[in-house]
CSV table of C-alpha atoms in Angstrom, one decimal:
chain,number,residue,atom,x,y,z
N,19,MET,CA,54.4,29.6,86.5
N,20,LEU,CA,52.6,31.4,88.8
N,21,ALA,CA,53.8,34.9,89.9
N,22,THR,CA,52.7,33.9,93.5
N,23,PRO,CA,55.5,32.7,95.7
N,24,GLU,CA,53.1,30.5,97.7
N,25,ASN,CA,52.2,28.3,95.1
N,26,TRP,CA,54.1,25.7,92.7
N,27,VAL,CA,53.0,24.8,89.3
N,28,ILE,CA,52.6,20.9,88.4
N,29,HIS,CA,53.1,20.0,84.4
N,30,ARG,CA,51.1,16.7,84.1
N,31,LEU,CA,50.6,15.0,80.8
N,32,ASP,CA,47.1,16.2,79.8
N,33,ALA,CA,46.5,19.6,82.1
N,34,THR,CA,48.2,21.8,84.1
N,35,LEU,CA,47.3,21.3,87.9
N,36,TYR,CA,48.4,23.9,90.9
N,37,TRP,CA,49.5,22.5,94.3
N,38,VAL,CA,49.8,24.4,97.6
N,39,PRO,CA,53.1,23.8,99.3
N,40,GLU,CA,51.4,22.9,103.1
N,41,LEU,CA,50.7,19.5,101.5
N,42,THR,CA,54.5,18.9,101.2
N,43,SER,CA,57.0,21.3,103.1
N,44,PRO,CA,55.6,24.5,103.8
N,45,PRO,CA,57.8,27.6,103.8
N,46,SER,CA,58.7,29.3,106.8
N,47,GLY,CA,56.9,32.0,108.2
N,48,PRO,CA,53.2,32.4,109.6
N,49,ALA,CA,50.5,31.5,107.2
N,50,GLY,CA,47.8,34.0,106.5
N,51,PRO,CA,43.9,33.2,106.3
N,52,ALA,CA,44.2,32.9,102.6
N,53,SER,CA,47.0,30.5,102.9
N,54,ARG,CA,45.1,28.5,105.1
N,55,ASP,CA,42.1,28.4,102.9
N,56,LEU,CA,43.9,27.4,99.9
N,57,ASP,CA,45.5,24.6,102.1
N,58,ALA,CA,42.2,23.1,102.9
N,59,ALA,CA,40.7,23.2,99.6
N,60,ALA,CA,43.8,21.6,98.3
N,61,ARG,CA,43.8,18.7,100.8
N,62,ARG,CA,40.1,18.2,100.0
N,63,LEU,CA,40.7,18.2,96.4
N,64,ALA,CA,43.6,15.7,96.8
N,65,GLY,CA,41.5,13.4,99.2
N,66,ALA,CA,38.6,13.3,97.1
N,67,ALA,CA,40.6,12.7,93.7
N,68,PRO,CA,39.4,9.2,92.1
N,69,VAL,CA,43.0,8.3,91.3
N,70,GLY,CA,46.0,7.8,93.6
N,71,LEU,CA,48.1,10.9,94.3
N,72,LEU,CA,51.6,10.8,95.5
N,73,LEU,CA,53.9,13.7,96.4
N,74,ARG,CA,57.8,13.1,96.5
N,75,ASP,CA,60.7,15.2,97.1
N,76,GLN,CA,63.9,15.3,95.1
N,77,ASP,CA,65.4,12.4,96.8
N,78,ARG,CA,62.3,10.3,95.4
N,79,ARG,CA,60.7,9.9,99.1
N,80,ALA,CA,57.3,10.2,99.2
N,81,THR,CA,55.8,13.3,101.5
N,82,TYR,CA,52.3,12.8,100.9
N,83,ALA,CA,50.0,9.8,99.5
N,84,ASN,CA,46.0,10.2,99.1
N,85,GLY,CA,43.5,7.5,100.2
N,86,ALA,CA,43.3,6.2,96.7
N,87,TRP,CA,46.8,5.7,96.5
N,88,LEU,CA,46.9,3.9,99.6
N,89,ALA,CA,43.8,1.7,98.8
N,90,ILE,CA,45.2,0.4,95.5
N,91,ALA,CA,48.7,-0.1,97.2
N,92,GLY,CA,47.1,-1.9,100.0
N,93,ILE,CA,49.1,0.1,102.8
N,94,ALA,CA,48.9,2.4,105.5
N,95,LEU,CA,50.2,6.2,105.2
N,96,ASP,CA,53.1,5.4,107.4
N,97,ALA,CA,54.2,2.3,105.3
N,98,ALA,CA,54.1,4.6,102.1
N,99,LEU,CA,56.0,7.6,103.2
N,100,GLY,CA,59.7,7.7,102.6
N,101,ASP,CA,61.1,4.9,100.7
N,102,GLY,CA,57.9,2.7,101.4
N,103,TRP,CA,56.1,3.3,98.3
N,104,GLN,CA,58.9,2.0,96.4
N,105,ARG,CA,58.6,-1.2,98.2
N,106,ALA,CA,55.1,-1.4,97.5
N,107,LEU,CA,55.9,-1.7,93.4
N,108,ASP,CA,55.8,-5.4,92.4
N,109,PRO,CA,59.6,-6.6,92.2
N,110,PRO,CA,60.0,-7.1,88.4
N,111,ASP,CA,58.6,-3.7,87.8
N,112,ARG,CA,60.4,-1.7,90.5
N,113,GLU,CA,63.8,-0.9,88.9
N,114,ARG,CA,61.8,0.1,85.5
N,115,VAL,CA,59.5,2.6,87.3
N,116,LEU,CA,62.4,4.3,89.4
N,117,ALA,CA,64.4,4.8,86.3
N,118,ALA,CA,61.4,6.0,84.3
N,119,PHE,CA,60.8,8.5,87.3
N,120,ALA,CA,64.4,9.5,87.4
N,121,GLU,CA,64.6,10.3,83.9
N,122,SER,CA,61.3,12.5,84.1
N,123,ASP,CA,63.2,14.6,87.0
N,124,ARG,CA,66.1,15.0,84.8
N,125,ASN,CA,64.6,15.9,81.4
N,126,LEU,CA,61.7,18.1,83.1
N,127,ARG,CA,59.3,15.9,81.1
N,128,PRO,CA,56.0,13.8,82.5
N,129,VAL,CA,56.2,10.2,81.9
N,130,ALA,CA,53.8,7.1,82.0
N,131,CYS,CA,54.2,3.6,82.6
N,132,ASP,CA,52.2,0.4,83.7
N,133,ALA,CA,53.1,-1.3,86.5
N,134,GLY,CA,52.2,-3.7,89.6
N,135,PHE,CA,51.3,-3.2,93.4
N,136,ARG,CA,52.1,-6.1,95.2
N,137,ARG,CA,49.9,-6.0,98.2
N,138,PRO,CA,51.0,-7.3,101.9
N,139,ASP,CA,48.5,-10.2,101.4
N,140,GLY,CA,50.0,-11.3,97.9
N,141,ALA,CA,47.3,-9.6,95.6
N,142,LEU,CA,48.8,-7.9,92.8
N,143,ARG,CA,47.1,-4.7,91.4
N,144,ARG,CA,48.1,-3.5,87.8
N,145,VAL,CA,48.3,0.2,88.0
N,146,ARG,CA,49.0,3.0,85.0
N,147,LEU,CA,51.5,5.4,86.7
N,148,ARG,CA,52.1,8.9,85.6
N,149,SER,CA,54.8,11.4,87.0
N,150,ALA,CA,55.4,14.9,86.5
N,151,PRO,CA,58.2,17.0,88.2
N,152,LEU,CA,57.7,19.9,90.5
N,153,CYS,CA,59.7,23.1,90.0
N,154,ASP,CA,59.9,26.1,92.3
N,155,ASP,CA,59.8,29.6,90.7
N,156,GLY,CA,63.7,29.4,89.6
N,157,GLY,CA,63.0,26.2,87.8
N,158,ALA,CA,64.8,23.8,89.8
N,159,VAL,CA,63.2,20.4,90.7
N,160,ILE,CA,62.2,20.2,94.2
N,161,GLY,CA,59.9,16.8,93.9
N,162,ALA,CA,57.4,15.5,91.9
N,163,VAL,CA,53.8,14.6,91.8
N,164,ALA,CA,52.6,11.0,90.7
N,165,THR,CA,49.5,9.5,90.0
N,166,ALA,CA,48.1,5.9,89.8
N,167,GLU,CA,45.0,4.6,88.4
N,168,ASP,CA,44.0,1.0,89.0
N,169,ILE,CA,43.7,-0.8,85.4
N,170,THR,CA,43.6,-4.6,87.0
N,171,ASP,CA,40.0,-5.1,85.6
N,172,ALA,CA,40.9,-3.7,82.4
N,173,ALA,CA,44.1,-5.4,82.0
N,174,VAL,CA,42.4,-8.8,82.8
N,175,ALA,CA,39.8,-8.2,80.2
N,176,ASP,CA,42.4,-7.1,77.8
N,177,ALA,CA,44.6,-10.4,78.4
N,178,ARG,CA,41.6,-12.4,78.0
N,179,LEU,CA,40.6,-10.6,74.9
N,180,ALA,CA,43.9,-11.0,73.3
N,181,VAL,CA,43.9,-14.7,74.4
N,182,GLY,CA,40.2,-15.2,72.6
N,183,GLU,CA,41.7,-13.1,69.5
N,184,HIS,CA,44.5,-15.3,69.4
N,185,GLN,CA,42.5,-18.4,69.7
N,186,TYR,CA,40.1,-17.1,67.1
N,187,ARG,CA,42.6,-16.4,64.7
N,188,LEU,CA,44.3,-19.7,64.9
N,189,MET,CA,40.9,-21.3,64.5
N,190,PHE,CA,40.0,-19.0,61.6
N,191,THR,CA,43.0,-19.7,60.1
N,192,HIS,CA,43.7,-23.6,60.4
N,193,MET,CA,40.0,-24.8,60.6
N,194,GLN,CA,39.4,-27.6,58.1
N,195,ASN,CA,35.8,-25.8,57.2
N,196,GLY,CA,35.9,-22.9,54.9
N,197,PHE,CA,34.5,-19.8,56.8
N,198,ALA,CA,33.0,-16.6,55.3
N,199,LEU,CA,30.9,-13.9,56.9
N,200,HIS,CA,28.7,-11.5,54.7
N,201,ARG,CA,25.8,-8.7,55.0
N,202,VAL,CA,22.8,-9.3,53.2
N,203,ILE,CA,21.7,-6.4,50.9
N,204,LEU,CA,17.7,-5.6,50.5
N,205,ASP,CA,15.7,-4.0,47.8
N,206,ALA,CA,13.2,-1.1,48.7
N,207,ASP,CA,10.8,-3.8,49.6
N,208,GLY,CA,13.0,-5.6,52.4
N,209,LYS,CA,13.7,-8.5,49.6
N,210,PRO,CA,17.2,-9.8,49.6
N,211,VAL,CA,18.8,-9.2,46.2
N,212,ASP,CA,22.3,-9.5,46.9
N,213,TYR,CA,25.2,-10.1,49.6
N,214,GLU,CA,28.6,-8.6,50.5
N,215,PHE,CA,31.7,-10.6,51.6
N,216,LEU,CA,32.9,-9.1,54.9
N,217,ALA,CA,35.5,-12.1,55.8
N,218,LEU,CA,36.7,-15.5,54.6
N,219,ASN,CA,39.2,-17.9,55.9
N,220,PRO,CA,42.0,-19.8,54.1
N,221,ALA,CA,39.9,-22.9,53.7
N,222,TYR,CA,37.3,-21.2,52.1
N,223,THR,CA,39.7,-19.7,49.4
N,224,GLU,CA,41.1,-23.2,48.8
N,225,MET,CA,37.6,-24.8,48.7
N,226,THR,CA,36.0,-22.1,46.3
N,227,GLY,CA,39.0,-20.2,44.7
N,228,LEU,CA,37.8,-17.1,45.9
N,229,ARG,CA,40.7,-14.8,47.1
N,230,PRO,CA,40.4,-12.2,50.1
N,231,GLU,CA,41.8,-9.3,48.2
N,232,ALA,CA,39.3,-9.9,45.1
N,233,THR,CA,36.4,-10.9,47.4
N,234,ILE,CA,36.2,-9.0,50.5
N,235,GLY,CA,34.0,-5.7,50.4
N,236,ARG,CA,32.6,-6.7,47.2
N,237,ARG,CA,28.9,-8.4,46.3
N,238,VAL,CA,28.6,-11.8,45.3
N,239,THR,CA,26.8,-10.8,42.0
N,240,GLU,CA,30.2,-9.2,41.0
N,241,VAL,CA,32.3,-11.9,42.5
N,242,LEU,CA,30.4,-14.9,40.8
N,243,PRO,CA,28.0,-13.1,38.0
N,244,GLY,CA,25.0,-15.3,37.6
N,245,THR,CA,24.5,-16.2,41.1
N,246,GLU,CA,21.2,-14.7,41.2
N,247,ARG,CA,20.2,-17.4,38.8
N,248,ASP,CA,21.7,-20.2,40.3
N,249,PRO,CA,19.0,-23.1,40.9
N,250,ALA,CA,20.4,-23.3,44.4
N,251,ASN,CA,19.0,-19.6,44.9
N,252,TRP,CA,21.5,-18.9,47.3
N,253,ILE,CA,20.8,-15.0,47.8
N,254,GLN,CA,17.3,-15.8,48.8
N,255,VAL,CA,18.3,-19.0,51.0
N,256,PHE,CA,20.9,-17.0,52.8
N,257,GLY,CA,18.8,-13.8,53.0
N,258,GLU,CA,16.1,-15.9,55.1
N,259,VAL,CA,18.9,-16.9,57.5
N,260,ALA,CA,19.9,-13.3,57.8
N,261,LEU,CA,16.7,-11.6,58.5
N,262,THR,CA,14.9,-14.7,60.6
N,263,GLY,CA,18.0,-16.2,62.4
N,264,ARG,CA,17.0,-19.4,61.3
N,265,THR,CA,20.1,-21.9,61.0
N,266,ILE,CA,19.9,-24.2,58.0
N,267,ARG,CA,22.1,-27.2,56.8
N,268,ILE,CA,21.9,-28.1,52.9
N,269,GLU,CA,24.0,-29.8,50.0
N,270,ALA,CA,23.5,-28.1,46.8
N,271,LEU,CA,25.6,-27.7,43.9
N,272,SER,CA,27.1,-24.2,43.0
N,273,GLU,CA,26.9,-23.7,39.2
N,274,ALA,CA,29.0,-20.5,39.6
N,275,ILE,CA,31.9,-22.4,41.1
N,276,GLY,CA,31.3,-25.7,39.4
N,277,LYS,CA,31.5,-28.0,42.8
N,278,TRP,CA,29.1,-29.4,45.3
N,279,PHE,CA,29.1,-28.0,49.0
N,280,GLU,CA,27.8,-29.1,52.3
N,281,VAL,CA,26.7,-25.7,53.9
N,282,VAL,CA,25.8,-24.7,57.5
N,283,ALA,CA,24.4,-21.3,57.4
N,284,TYR,CA,23.7,-19.1,60.5
N,285,ARG,CA,23.0,-15.6,61.7
N,286,PRO,CA,25.9,-13.9,64.0
N,287,GLU,CA,24.5,-10.5,63.9
N,288,PRO,CA,21.3,-9.0,62.3
N,289,MET,CA,21.5,-8.5,58.9
N,290,GLN,CA,24.4,-10.8,58.8
N,291,PHE,CA,25.0,-14.3,57.8
N,292,ALA,CA,28.1,-16.6,58.1
N,293,VAL,CA,28.8,-20.1,56.3
N,294,LEU,CA,30.6,-22.9,57.1
N,295,ILE,CA,31.4,-25.3,54.0
N,296,HIS,CA,32.7,-28.5,52.9
N,297,GLU,CA,33.4,-29.5,49.5
N,298,ILE,CA,31.6,-32.8,48.8
N,299,THR,CA,32.3,-32.8,44.8
N,300,GLY,CA,34.2,-36.0,45.3
N,301,ARG,CA,31.5,-37.7,47.2
N,302,LYS,CA,28.8,-36.7,44.8
N,303,GLU,CA,30.7,-37.9,41.9
N,304,LEU,CA,31.0,-41.4,43.7
N,305,GLU,CA,27.4,-41.3,44.8
N,306,TRP,CA,26.3,-40.4,41.0
N,307,ALA,CA,28.6,-43.1,39.7
N,308,LEU,CA,27.3,-45.8,42.2
N,309,LEU,CA,23.6,-44.8,41.3
N,310,GLU,CA,24.4,-45.2,37.4
N,311,ALA,CA,26.0,-48.1,37.8
N,312,SER,CA,23.0,-49.4,39.9
N,313,ALA,CA,20.6,-48.6,37.2
N,314,ARG,CA,22.8,-49.8,34.3
N,315,GLU,CA,22.7,-53.3,36.4
N,316,GLN,CA,18.8,-53.0,36.9
N,317,GLN,CA,18.5,-52.2,33.2
N,318,GLN,CA,20.8,-55.0,31.9
N,319,LEU,CA,18.9,-57.7,34.5
N,320,GLY,CA,15.4,-56.3,33.4
N,321,ARG,CA,16.5,-56.9,29.4
N,322,GLU,CA,18.0,-60.1,30.4
N,323,LEU,CA,14.7,-60.9,32.2
N,324,HIS,CA,12.4,-59.9,29.3
N,325,ASP,CA,14.6,-61.2,26.5
N,326,GLY,CA,16.3,-64.2,28.0
N,327,LEU,CA,14.0,-65.8,30.4
N,328,GLY,CA,10.9,-64.3,29.3
N,329,GLN,CA,11.4,-65.8,25.9
N,330,GLU,CA,12.5,-69.1,27.6
N,331,ILE,CA,9.1,-69.3,29.7
N,332,THR,CA,7.3,-68.0,26.4
N,333,GLY,CA,8.7,-71.3,24.6
N,334,ILE,CA,7.5,-73.5,27.5
N,335,ALA,CA,4.1,-71.7,27.6
N,336,LEU,CA,3.7,-72.3,23.6
N,337,LEU,CA,4.9,-76.1,24.2
N,338,ALA,CA,2.8,-76.7,27.0
N,339,GLU,CA,-0.4,-75.2,25.4
N,340,GLY,CA,0.3,-77.4,22.0
N,341,ILE,CA,0.7,-80.8,24.3
N,342,ALA,CA,-2.3,-79.8,26.3
N,343,ARG,CA,-4.4,-79.2,22.7
N,344,ALA,CA,-3.2,-82.7,21.8
N,345,ALA,CA,-3.9,-84.4,25.1
N,346,ALA,CA,-7.4,-83.0,25.1
N,347,ARG,CA,-8.1,-84.2,21.6
N,348,ALA,CA,-6.8,-87.7,22.6
N,349,HIS,CA,-8.9,-87.6,25.5
N,350,SER,CA,-5.9,-88.5,27.8
N,351,PRO,CA,-6.2,-88.3,31.3
N,352,ASN,CA,-3.7,-86.0,31.7
N,353,ALA,CA,-5.2,-83.3,29.7
N,354,THR,CA,-6.3,-81.2,32.6
N,355,GLU,CA,-2.9,-80.9,34.4
N,356,LEU,CA,-1.2,-80.0,31.2
N,357,LYS,CA,-3.9,-77.3,30.5
N,358,ARG,CA,-3.1,-75.9,34.2
N,359,LEU,CA,0.7,-76.1,33.3
N,360,ALA,CA,0.3,-74.0,30.1
N,361,GLU,CA,-1.7,-71.3,32.3
N,362,ILE,CA,0.9,-71.2,35.0
N,363,ALA,CA,3.6,-70.8,32.1
N,364,SER,CA,1.3,-68.0,30.6
N,365,HIS,CA,1.1,-66.3,34.1
N,366,ALA,CA,4.9,-66.7,34.7
N,367,ILE,CA,5.3,-64.8,31.2
N,368,GLY,CA,3.4,-62.0,32.8
N,369,THR,CA,5.3,-61.7,36.1
N,370,CYS,CA,8.7,-61.8,34.3
N,371,ARG,CA,7.5,-58.9,31.9
N,372,GLY,CA,6.3,-57.0,35.3
N,373,LEU,CA,9.8,-57.6,36.8
N,374,ALA,CA,11.8,-56.6,33.9
N,375,HIS,CA,9.4,-53.4,33.4
N,376,GLY,CA,10.0,-52.4,37.2
N,377,LEU,CA,13.4,-52.9,37.0
N,378,SER,CA,14.0,-50.8,33.7
N,379,PRO,CA,10.6,-49.1,33.2
N,380,LEU,CA,12.4,-46.3,30.7
N,381,ASP,CA,13.5,-49.0,28.4
N,382,GLU,CA,10.1,-49.9,27.6
N,383,THR,CA,9.0,-46.5,26.6
N,384,ASP,CA,12.5,-45.6,24.9
N,385,GLY,CA,13.3,-43.2,27.6
N,386,ASP,CA,10.2,-41.3,27.6
N,387,LEU,CA,9.3,-40.3,31.1
N,388,ARG,CA,5.8,-39.2,30.5
N,389,ALA,CA,5.0,-42.5,28.9
N,390,ALA,CA,6.5,-44.4,31.8
N,391,LEU,CA,4.5,-42.6,34.5
N,392,HIS,CA,1.4,-43.0,32.2
N,393,GLY,CA,2.3,-47.0,32.3
N,394,LEU,CA,3.1,-46.7,35.9
N,395,ALA,CA,-0.3,-45.5,36.7
N,396,LYS,CA,-2.3,-47.9,34.2
N,397,ARG,CA,-0.6,-51.0,36.0
N,398,GLN,CA,-1.7,-50.1,39.1
N,399,THR,CA,-5.2,-49.5,37.8
N,400,ASP,CA,-5.6,-52.6,36.3
N,401,LEU,CA,-4.6,-54.7,38.8
N,402,GLY,CA,-8.0,-53.7,40.2
N,403,GLY,CA,-8.7,-51.3,43.6
N,404,PRO,CA,-7.5,-48.1,43.8
N,405,VAL,CA,-7.3,-45.9,41.0
N,406,VAL,CA,-4.3,-44.2,39.9
N,407,HIS,CA,-4.4,-41.4,37.4
N,408,PHE,CA,-1.7,-39.7,35.2
N,409,GLU,CA,-1.9,-35.9,34.6
N,410,ASN,CA,0.7,-34.5,31.9
N,411,ALA,CA,0.6,-30.6,32.6
N,412,GLY,CA,3.3,-28.5,30.8
N,413,ARG,CA,4.3,-29.2,27.4
N,414,ALA,CA,7.6,-27.8,27.4
N,415,PRO,CA,10.1,-30.7,26.0
N,416,LEU,CA,11.7,-32.7,28.5
N,417,GLN,CA,15.6,-32.3,28.4
N,418,LEU,CA,16.6,-34.6,31.3
N,419,ALA,CA,19.2,-37.5,30.6
N,420,LYS,CA,17.8,-40.8,30.8
N,421,SER,CA,19.6,-41.6,34.2
N,422,SER,CA,17.7,-38.3,35.4
N,423,ALA,CA,14.5,-39.2,34.5
N,424,ASP,CA,14.9,-42.4,36.2
N,425,HIS,CA,15.3,-40.8,39.3
N,426,LEU,CA,11.7,-38.9,39.0
N,427,TYR,CA,10.2,-42.4,38.0
N,428,ARG,CA,11.5,-43.7,41.1
N,429,ILE,CA,10.2,-41.0,43.4
N,430,ALA,CA,7.1,-41.4,41.9
N,431,GLN,CA,7.0,-45.5,42.2
N,432,GLU,CA,8.1,-45.0,45.9
N,433,ALA,CA,5.2,-42.4,46.7
N,434,VAL,CA,2.5,-44.4,44.9
N,435,SER,CA,3.6,-47.6,46.6
N,436,ASN,CA,3.6,-45.8,50.2
N,437,ALA,CA,0.2,-44.3,49.5
N,438,LEU,CA,-1.4,-47.8,48.4
N,439,ARG,CA,0.5,-49.9,51.1
N,440,TYR,CA,0.4,-47.7,54.1
N,441,ALA,CA,-2.0,-45.0,53.7
N,442,ASP,CA,-5.0,-47.1,52.3
N,443,ALA,CA,-5.5,-44.2,49.3
N,444,ARG,CA,-8.5,-45.2,47.0
N,445,HIS,CA,-7.2,-42.6,44.5
N,446,VAL,CA,-3.6,-41.2,43.5
N,447,VAL,CA,-2.8,-38.8,40.9
N,448,ILE,CA,0.7,-38.5,39.4
N,449,ARG,CA,0.9,-35.1,38.0
N,450,LEU,CA,4.2,-34.1,36.1
N,451,THR,CA,4.6,-30.4,34.9
N,452,VAL,CA,7.4,-29.4,32.5
N,453,ARG,CA,8.4,-25.8,32.2
N,454,PRO,CA,11.2,-24.5,29.9
N,455,ALA,CA,13.3,-24.0,33.4
N,456,ARG,CA,12.0,-26.2,36.1
N,457,ILE,CA,10.2,-29.7,36.3
N,458,ARG,CA,7.7,-30.4,39.0
N,459,LEU,CA,6.6,-33.9,40.1
N,460,GLU,CA,3.7,-34.5,42.4
N,461,ILE,CA,2.0,-37.1,43.6
N,462,GLU,CA,-1.2,-36.9,45.5
N,463,ASP,CA,-3.4,-39.3,47.5
N,464,ASP,CA,-6.5,-39.2,49.5
N,465,GLY,CA,-5.1,-41.6,52.4
N,466,LYS,CA,-4.7,-41.6,56.0
N,467,GLY,CA,-2.0,-38.9,55.8
N,468,CYS,CA,1.8,-38.6,56.1
N,469,GLY,CA,2.3,-40.6,59.6
N,470,ALA,CA,0.2,-43.7,58.2
N,471,SER,CA,3.2,-45.7,57.2
N,472,PRO,CA,5.4,-47.3,59.6
N,473,ARG,CA,8.4,-45.3,60.8
N,474,SER,CA,11.1,-48.0,59.4
N,475,ALA,CA,9.5,-48.0,56.0
N,476,ALA,CA,8.6,-44.5,55.7
N,477,GLY,CA,12.0,-43.2,57.1
N,478,ILE,CA,13.9,-45.6,54.3
N,479,GLY,CA,11.5,-44.3,51.6
N,480,MET,CA,11.5,-40.9,52.4
N,481,LYS,CA,15.3,-40.8,52.5
N,482,THR,CA,15.6,-42.6,49.3
N,483,MET,CA,13.2,-40.0,47.8
N,484,ASP,CA,14.9,-37.0,49.3
N,485,TYR,CA,18.4,-38.4,48.1
N,486,ARG,CA,17.2,-38.8,44.5
N,487,ALA,CA,15.6,-35.2,44.6
N,488,ARG,CA,19.1,-33.5,45.8
N,489,VAL,CA,21.0,-35.6,43.2
N,490,LEU,CA,18.7,-34.0,40.7
N,491,GLY,CA,19.6,-30.6,42.3
N,492,GLY,CA,16.1,-30.0,43.6
N,493,GLU,CA,14.2,-30.6,46.8
N,494,LEU,CA,11.4,-33.0,48.1
N,495,VAL,CA,8.4,-31.6,49.8
N,496,VAL,CA,6.3,-34.0,51.8
N,497,GLY,CA,3.1,-32.5,53.5
N,498,GLU,CA,-0.5,-33.1,54.3
N,499,ARG,CA,-3.3,-32.1,52.0
N,500,ALA,CA,-5.9,-29.7,52.7
N,501,ALA,CA,-8.6,-32.1,51.6
N,502,GLY,CA,-7.0,-34.9,53.6
N,503,GLY,CA,-4.2,-37.1,52.3
N,504,THR,CA,-0.6,-36.7,51.4
N,505,ARG,CA,1.2,-34.6,48.4
N,506,VAL,CA,4.8,-35.4,47.7
N,507,ALA,CA,6.2,-33.0,45.2
N,508,CYS,CA,9.8,-33.1,43.7
N,509,ASN,CA,10.9,-29.8,42.2
N,510,CYS,CA,14.3,-29.9,40.3
N,511,PRO,CA,15.9,-27.6,37.5
N,512,GLN,CA,15.2,-28.4,33.7
N,513,PRO,CA,18.5,-28.1,31.5
N,514,GLU,CA,18.3,-25.6,28.8
N,515,ALA,CA,19.7,-28.1,26.0
N,516,PRO,CA,20.2,-32.0,25.8
N,517,GLY,CA,23.9,-31.4,26.1
N,518,ARG,CA,23.6,-30.0,29.4
N,519,ALA,CA,21.4,-32.7,31.0
N,520,ALA,CA,23.8,-34.2,32.8
N,521,GLY,CA,25.8,-31.1,33.7
N,522,ARG,CA,23.0,-29.2,35.8
N,523,THR,CA,22.5,-32.4,38.3
N,524,ALA,CA,25.5,-34.5,38.3
N,525,PRO,CA,28.6,-33.3,40.0
N,526,ALA,CA,31.0,-31.6,38.0
N,527,ARG,CA,33.5,-34.4,36.4
């Protein structure tokens, strides 16, 4: 309280504000110069206030409203005075606001609440109202001062944000794809060396078995030890997404989890990456089974051609040769035709053996991929024309299962065929490099380049080779050589032991 009787004190929520009685009902008696100066200053202060100000008496009738209050309510001063300010309140909020103000007057405590002002044109403005009682020197309530702050834009924004957050939460919780957000961790040279889990949804937990309480805030090398050595190279791949902003889509086997995933990774914020995952282990198992069944059928057909039809044609050829020689000794007029028949039968034997070898090339070499590739190069060269050469680089033992070795052979076979049929290559090199942990197959030619083959043939062939590479847990890279021609390269992991040969490339059974 001020000792000066001319002033009243107003207790607000956040500060103490002093008001001059001339703004409401001035006391009787002449006003001196000092009082008039204070009155003018107070009026200027109230008029310039950025929030609405309303003075009301002990009967809750308004005695003053500043311009900001009138602008928010959309009414004139005459309409606000008396009970008019109450009619400006939105009907659903009116009783609640008046009850709150009455309680404030009774308890001599400030109050705050949100409400709406319904303008004469029907527009609704959301406001934050605050009210505090006015007391005289004796402590009796003689009125109150209220403020109104227009929060319409903020309220709309909050409502939209709440709706957006609700929709996001529903999507995050119920989406079919697994979702996880991460922060990449770099070393002193700026190279990705780890990443931290920031969020994950229930579908991600279901697919991976990783629970939020044991995952969020921890590094992947803690949660899934060995990830840094995974052939899929997750840390480097995702680190590149977080650093460059490039979105990627891949299919890969997570050795740490033991499942295949289709993964889309993108950067929502710098140094972060988000992934959408879909488990495809079942699909990969089916694809692998179909490939193995197809390979077995080809091998069986190759054996039947070699051991069955091939032997029968061999018998026919031997019989024809014997009859031709007998006819020649007897000077038979059919001797020439019989000799031609024997030659055709002998040629058919070579054709049959070639078909059998093409269907099951590794059977001819007891599963030795190096020998099979050498045979591929030799057969192509023996036909005349372009030279196909095999280079054996890297002497580590090959631990691939026969079915996996067959995929590499088929990639080489397709690449050589494309180089000779479409690129007019005169020289082709098949190079196999075997290291303890990795295998690299390269096919280089001096032909016309990647765009030489027809779109349909190239598309099917490239997709087939790429699929075989992914089945092996590797990748296929096709590009132009600096010296001209094309290089096709397949890189895939090398199992550490024969018992793991299928486990690293085939889906987990």
